């Protein structure tokens, strides 16, 4: 009877997720796998595999076609070939067994990854927890030799998706009313979505944490300084009001951003996935790749763990996903080197941007000063957005090329990131004309 009730609840989750795709966390004894089958895999084969593992499919993303399968650590598989009958007590064991069972389904291999927790990077904390009255001052940064506001804007409209804790609003239905009048001038309420369990509706993207609202203020800062309104931000809530989520919600957010035709995606989020089962492309890599195929540049934070994320034991996602259209940003500090908390990686990190003493909007239309790669990434996303206003087509390659060519070389960064420098918006703009 207990199993029947549990399966009935899961069925209700599946019906609900067919619309909003909001999935509760697994109960004790269960875990979630994200699976992307090859395009030519037959539905009958997929269903046979799912039944063989007694998995419940809770959701599927429309673009990446990533499936979320809920599995139990106590189930017996009914498969008799090629793996035999077995029980598994470890999600990683399940990954390898599912991978083995799907190796002959379609061409190109199946991408499988545990839906690990996501969260804000470590050490995210405001320097001034209580802000002053509304009115964002010039973006503060004590990092020397770095210019981070593009000197001019073009005429094209740019669309930036912010995958985060949402944006502060008054209610969770359309039309969405954004509380911060400055950010409301840039926000696209109709395109906003919520993929967390903090919801009254799928449009309830209200940010009760403050992180997403602060990230948004960094992205539009250059546009505000120059009095331009041709940047549209799309808040996509993939982290709860406590700053936590899961990898599948992040993939859902990427999928939604692709559907809404954004130019840039900012991800100031990490998933501490340190496992070594990356034999094929993972679902998060496939989602970012699909974004690239649609012309989208993804800008991600490198984290604040003070670690080398090139090392297997320190790997985080999405930063360590090896996608050409992803730009990974580490936090630079006031001393002219990396911030004391900043993670780094010669191969995983692309460049540095200011990450200490950054002025941002917080909740309640006040500003505060914060630290973290969470705010270094949107500085680069904001520069990319400004470059896009000068670029005639939605194409991540010219933006990526111009930002990389325009970095300020800093010797201490030569072993800490692939570009060996920090972002410089003026030189990036000057380089844009020669980048295709």
C-alpha positions as a printed Julia matrix, in Angstrom:
436×3 Matrix{Float64}:
  0.0    0.0     0.0
  2.81   2.41    0.9
  4.49   1.85   -2.49
  1.17   2.4    -4.26
  0.62   5.72   -2.46
  4.16   6.82   -3.26
  3.72   5.94   -6.95
  0.4    7.81   -6.99
  2.1   10.91   -5.58
  4.83  10.62   -8.2
  2.15  10.36  -10.89
  0.6   13.58   -9.64
  4.04  15.22   -9.79
  4.41  14.07  -13.38
  1.01  15.47  -14.41
  1.86  18.8   -12.81
  5.34  18.87  -14.31
  3.93  18.46  -17.8
  2.86  22.11  -17.49
  5.15  23.94  -15.09
  7.91  21.33  -14.9
  8.44  22.12  -11.19
  9.83  19.03   -9.46
 10.07  18.55   -5.68
 13.29  17.12   -4.25
 13.45  13.32   -3.9
 12.36  11.76   -0.62
 14.7    9.7     1.51
 15.93   6.65   -0.33
 15.46   8.15   -3.79
 17.7   10.07   -6.15
 17.27  11.75   -9.52
 19.13  11.04  -12.75
 19.17  13.38  -15.75
 19.25  11.44  -19.01
 19.49  12.65  -22.62
 19.03   9.89  -25.19
 20.31  10.13  -28.76
 17.92  11.74  -31.22
 17.35   8.47  -33.02
 16.56   6.44  -29.88
 13.19   4.74  -30.1
 10.57   5.59  -27.52
  9.85   1.89  -26.97
 13.51   1.29  -26.12
 13.58   4.26  -23.73
 10.42   3.06  -21.99
 11.77  -0.47  -21.66
 14.91   0.87  -19.97
 12.89   3.05  -17.62
 10.67   0.15  -16.61
 13.69  -2.09  -16.19
 15.1    0.28  -13.61
 11.7    0.94  -12.05
 12.28   4.63  -12.55
  9.59   7.31  -12.62
  9.95   9.99  -15.29
  9.1   13.31  -13.65
  9.84  15.8   -16.42
 11.45  16.36  -19.81
 12.85  19.62  -21.15
 11.54  20.77  -24.54
 14.81  21.79  -26.19
 17.56  19.58  -24.77
 15.13  16.67  -24.28
 16.67  16.01  -20.87
 14.6   13.54  -18.86
 14.46  13.45  -15.08
 14.16   9.9   -13.75
 13.55   9.32  -10.07
 15.06   6.08   -8.81
 15.33   4.3    -5.5
 18.5    2.93   -3.95
 16.61  -0.12   -2.71
 15.02  -1.33   -5.96
 15.91  -4.55   -7.73
 16.44  -4.17  -11.45
 14.43  -6.54  -13.63
 17.11  -6.47  -16.34
 18.6   -9.86  -17.09
 20.92  -8.86  -19.94
 23.57  -7.65  -20.33
 23.96  -6.66  -16.68
 22.02  -9.34  -14.89
 19.78  -8.83  -11.9
 21.27  -6.63   -9.23
 20.58  -4.11   -6.53
 22.35  -0.79   -6.18
 22.88   1.36   -3.15
 24.79   4.23   -4.71
 23.64   6.73   -7.35
 27.01   6.49   -9.08
 26.53   2.77   -9.41
 23.16   3.51  -11.02
 24.76   5.92  -13.46
 27.15   3.27  -14.73
 24.47   0.59  -14.91
 22.04   2.85  -16.76
 24.87   3.91  -19.06
 25.68   0.27  -19.78
 22.05  -0.53  -20.52
 21.7    2.44  -22.92
 24.97   2.01  -24.8
 23.26   0.33  -27.74
 20.25   2.65  -27.91
 20.55   5.07  -30.81
 23.82   6.46  -32.11
 26.19   8.77  -30.3
 25.69   7.54  -26.74
 23.44   8.62  -23.9
 24.35  11.52  -21.6
 23.7   10.75  -17.93
 24.31  12.84  -14.83
 23.03  12.87  -11.27
 20.81  15.87  -10.55
 23.2   17.16   -7.91
 22.3   20.14   -5.7
 23.06  23.64   -6.95
 23.71  26.65   -4.77
 25.24  30.07   -4.63
 29.06  30.12   -4.62
 30.69  29.95   -1.2
 31.43  33.12    0.74
 28.65  35.14   -0.85
 28.05  37.88    1.69
 27.37  41.6     1.56
 30.06  43.84    2.96
 27.31  46.21    4.06
 24.26  44.09    5.0
 21.95  47.1     5.26
 21.95  49.45    2.33
 21.26  53.13    1.96
 18.23  54.77    0.3
 17.6   53.91   -3.34
 19.92  55.21   -6.03
 22.73  52.97   -7.19
 26.06  54.79   -7.12
 28.74  54.27   -9.77
 29.79  50.63   -9.74
 32.53  50.4    -7.15
 35.56  48.21   -7.61
 38.99  48.49   -6.12
 40.55  46.21   -8.74
 43.19  48.29  -10.58
 43.73  48.46  -14.35
 40.28  47.1   -15.14
 37.66  49.0   -17.12
 34.23  47.4   -16.99
 31.71  49.82  -18.5
 31.55  49.85  -22.31
 31.99  53.48  -23.44
 29.12  53.42  -25.94
 26.02  51.42  -26.81
 24.69  50.45  -30.22
 21.07  50.43  -31.33
 20.31  46.7   -31.24
 18.18  45.35  -28.4
 19.92  42.65  -26.35
 18.21  40.05  -24.19
 19.95  38.59  -21.12
 18.61  35.65  -19.1
 19.54  35.6   -15.42
 19.39  32.1   -13.93
 19.31  32.8   -10.22
 17.01  33.42   -7.24
 14.64  35.57   -9.3
 13.92  39.3    -9.21
 12.01  41.14   -6.49
  8.32  41.45   -7.42
  4.96  42.27   -5.85
  3.02  39.16   -6.87
  3.34  35.84   -8.67
  1.04  36.29  -11.64
  0.91  38.23  -14.88
  1.43  41.09  -15.33
  4.45  40.92  -13.04
  5.18  44.14  -11.15
  8.86  44.52  -10.28
  9.53  46.36   -7.04
 12.74  48.1    -8.02
 11.73  50.92  -10.4
 15.18  51.08  -11.98
 15.37  47.35  -12.73
 11.71  47.29  -13.79
 12.66  49.42  -16.79
 14.75  46.52  -18.1
 12.82  43.44  -16.94
 10.75  41.19  -19.22
  7.95  39.88  -17.01
  6.19  37.83  -19.68
  9.31  35.73  -20.31
 10.15  35.19  -16.63
  9.71  31.7   -15.19
 10.12  29.79  -11.95
 11.47  26.23  -11.86
 11.78  25.9    -8.07
  9.31  24.77   -5.42
  9.11  28.37   -4.12
  6.04  29.27   -6.14
  2.44  30.32   -6.31
  2.59  29.99  -10.07
  5.22  29.39  -12.72
  5.45  33.18  -13.04
  6.23  33.67   -9.35
  9.88  34.65   -9.7
  9.89  36.86   -6.59
 13.38  37.05   -5.11
 13.28  36.84   -1.33
 16.99  36.14   -1.12
 18.43  39.15   -2.93
 21.15  37.46   -4.96
 19.32  37.46   -8.3
 18.23  41.07   -7.87
 21.82  42.09   -7.15
 23.15  40.2   -10.19
 20.56  41.94  -12.37
 21.7   45.35  -11.16
 25.28  44.59  -12.22
 24.26  43.46  -15.71
 22.28  46.62  -16.5
 24.69  49.0   -14.75
 26.46  50.17  -17.9
 23.13  50.74  -19.66
 21.89  52.8   -16.71
 25.04  54.89  -16.65
 24.64  55.75  -20.32
 20.87  56.2   -20.11
 20.13  53.34  -22.52
 17.14  51.01  -22.3
 17.97  48.51  -25.04
 18.88  45.73  -22.61
 16.07  43.38  -21.63
 16.64  41.05  -18.67
 14.74  37.77  -18.27
 14.65  36.55  -14.64
 14.52  32.75  -14.49
 14.25  31.42  -10.95
 16.25  28.19  -10.6
 17.34  28.7    -7.0
 14.97  28.83   -4.04
 14.73  31.67   -1.56
 17.43  29.92    0.46
 19.79  29.97   -2.53
 19.58  26.23   -3.28
 18.32  24.15   -6.19
 19.33  21.26   -8.43
 21.04  20.64  -11.72
 17.86  19.71  -13.56
 16.25  23.07  -12.73
 19.36  24.75  -14.13
 18.97  22.79  -17.38
 15.29  23.75  -17.43
 16.33  27.38  -17.09
 18.76  27.1   -20.01
 16.07  25.45  -22.11
 13.61  28.23  -21.32
 16.17  30.92  -22.15
 16.76  29.29  -25.55
 13.02  29.24  -26.21
 12.76  32.95  -25.39
 15.5   33.88  -27.83
 17.98  35.43  -25.41
 21.47  36.52  -26.48
 23.33  35.91  -23.2
 22.76  33.7   -20.15
 24.3   34.58  -16.78
 24.81  31.71  -14.31
 26.21  32.78  -10.94
 25.55  29.3    -9.57
 27.65  26.23   -8.84
 26.9   22.53   -8.56
 29.59  20.64   -6.65
 29.58  17.59   -8.89
 33.0   16.02   -8.3
 32.33  12.56   -9.71
 34.33  10.95  -12.48
 31.74   9.5   -14.85
 32.21  12.0   -17.68
 32.83   9.35  -20.33
 30.41  11.1   -22.68
 28.87  14.52  -22.83
 26.77  15.29  -19.75
 23.26  16.79  -19.88
 24.48  20.18  -18.64
 27.09  20.24  -21.43
 24.43  19.35  -23.99
 22.17  22.16  -22.72
 24.96  24.73  -22.96
 25.93  23.39  -26.39
 22.32  23.76  -27.54
 22.43  27.36  -26.33
 25.54  27.88  -28.45
 23.81  26.41  -31.48
 21.19  29.13  -30.97
 23.82  31.87  -30.84
 23.84  32.28  -27.06
 26.89  33.15  -24.95
 26.8   31.6   -21.46
 28.7   33.45  -18.72
 29.32  31.46  -15.52
 30.92  32.15  -12.16
 34.08  30.22  -11.25
 33.14  29.98   -7.57
 34.55  31.29   -4.32
 36.11  28.16   -2.88
 39.74  29.33   -3.16
 40.51  26.16   -5.12
 41.92  25.07   -8.47
 38.81  23.85  -10.29
 40.95  22.15  -12.93
 41.5   19.4   -10.36
 38.98  16.57  -10.38
 38.28  16.84   -6.68
 37.41  20.54   -7.04
 35.34  20.44  -10.22
 32.07  22.38  -10.24
 29.32  22.74  -12.8
 28.47  24.42  -15.04
 31.87  26.17  -14.89
 33.83  23.0   -15.68
 31.67  21.97  -18.61
 34.01  22.22  -21.64
 31.77  24.3   -23.91
 33.22  26.79  -26.39
 30.27  29.16  -25.93
 30.74  29.34  -22.16
 32.88  32.06  -20.59
 33.94  31.3   -17.01
 34.8   34.29  -14.82
 36.85  34.4   -11.61
 36.83  37.18   -9.02
 39.63  39.72   -9.04
 40.59  41.47   -5.82
 41.65  44.84   -4.51
 45.3   43.87   -4.39
 45.56  43.62   -8.17
 45.48  39.85   -8.04
 42.75  37.31   -7.49
 40.38  37.89   -4.6
 41.36  35.92   -1.5
 38.32  33.64   -1.91
 38.43  33.24   -5.7
 38.61  29.86   -7.36
 40.81  29.61  -10.45
 41.94  27.22  -13.16
 44.33  27.56  -16.08
 42.0   25.49  -18.28
 38.6   25.92  -16.63
 38.6   29.7   -16.06
 38.7   32.14  -18.98
 39.36  35.51  -17.33
 39.05  37.62  -14.21
 36.69  40.5   -13.48
 36.18  42.66  -10.37
 34.81  40.59   -7.51
 35.41  42.7    -4.4
 33.58  45.81   -3.2
 30.88  45.77   -5.88
 27.89  48.1    -5.39
 24.57  46.41   -6.16
 20.87  46.79   -5.55
 19.58  44.6    -2.76
 16.02  43.91   -1.69
 13.88  46.89   -0.82
 15.44  49.2    -3.44
 18.54  49.83   -1.36
 22.12  49.27   -2.37
 24.86  47.35   -0.69
 28.47  46.39   -1.35
 29.21  42.72   -2.0
 32.02  40.29   -2.81
 32.09  37.19   -4.99
 32.47  35.65   -8.42
 28.68  35.91   -8.48
 29.21  39.56   -9.41
 32.36  39.16  -11.49
 30.36  37.03  -13.95
 27.56  39.59  -14.53
 30.16  42.32  -15.07
 31.33  40.27  -18.07
 27.74  39.46  -19.06
 26.95  43.18  -18.98
 29.93  43.94  -21.21
 28.86  41.18  -23.6
 25.36  42.67  -23.64
 26.75  46.08  -24.54
 28.83  44.54  -27.33
 25.74  42.77  -28.66
 24.03  46.15  -29.16
 26.76  46.84  -31.74
 26.65  43.37  -33.32
 24.15  42.81  -36.14
 23.26  39.18  -35.43
 22.71  36.93  -32.45
 26.04  35.11  -32.43
 28.14  34.32  -29.36
 31.41  34.03  -31.28
 32.09  37.76  -31.93
 31.26  38.6   -28.32
 33.55  35.88  -26.97
 36.33  36.86  -29.41
 36.15  40.59  -28.57
 36.19  40.07  -24.81
 39.14  37.68  -25.0
 41.15  39.92  -27.32
 40.47  42.9   -25.09
 41.69  41.48  -21.77
 44.24  43.41  -19.75
 47.26  41.09  -19.36
 48.16  40.71  -15.67
 51.21  38.54  -14.95
 49.81  36.94  -11.82
 46.81  35.69  -13.8
 48.95  33.91  -16.4
 48.7   30.58  -14.56
 45.23  31.14  -13.11
 43.11  31.45  -16.25
 43.37  30.75  -19.97
 43.48  34.41  -21.09
 45.99  35.48  -18.46
 44.16  38.71  -17.75
 41.18  40.73  -16.63
 38.23  42.02  -18.62
 38.55  45.44  -20.3
 35.38  46.76  -21.91
 36.97  49.52  -24.0
 39.43  47.22  -25.69
 36.7   44.62  -26.14
 34.6   47.16  -28.01
 37.59  48.14  -30.15
 38.19  44.45  -30.99
 34.59  43.72  -31.93
 34.92  44.95  -35.52
 37.62  42.39  -36.3
 35.76  39.48  -34.68
 33.42  37.32  -36.72
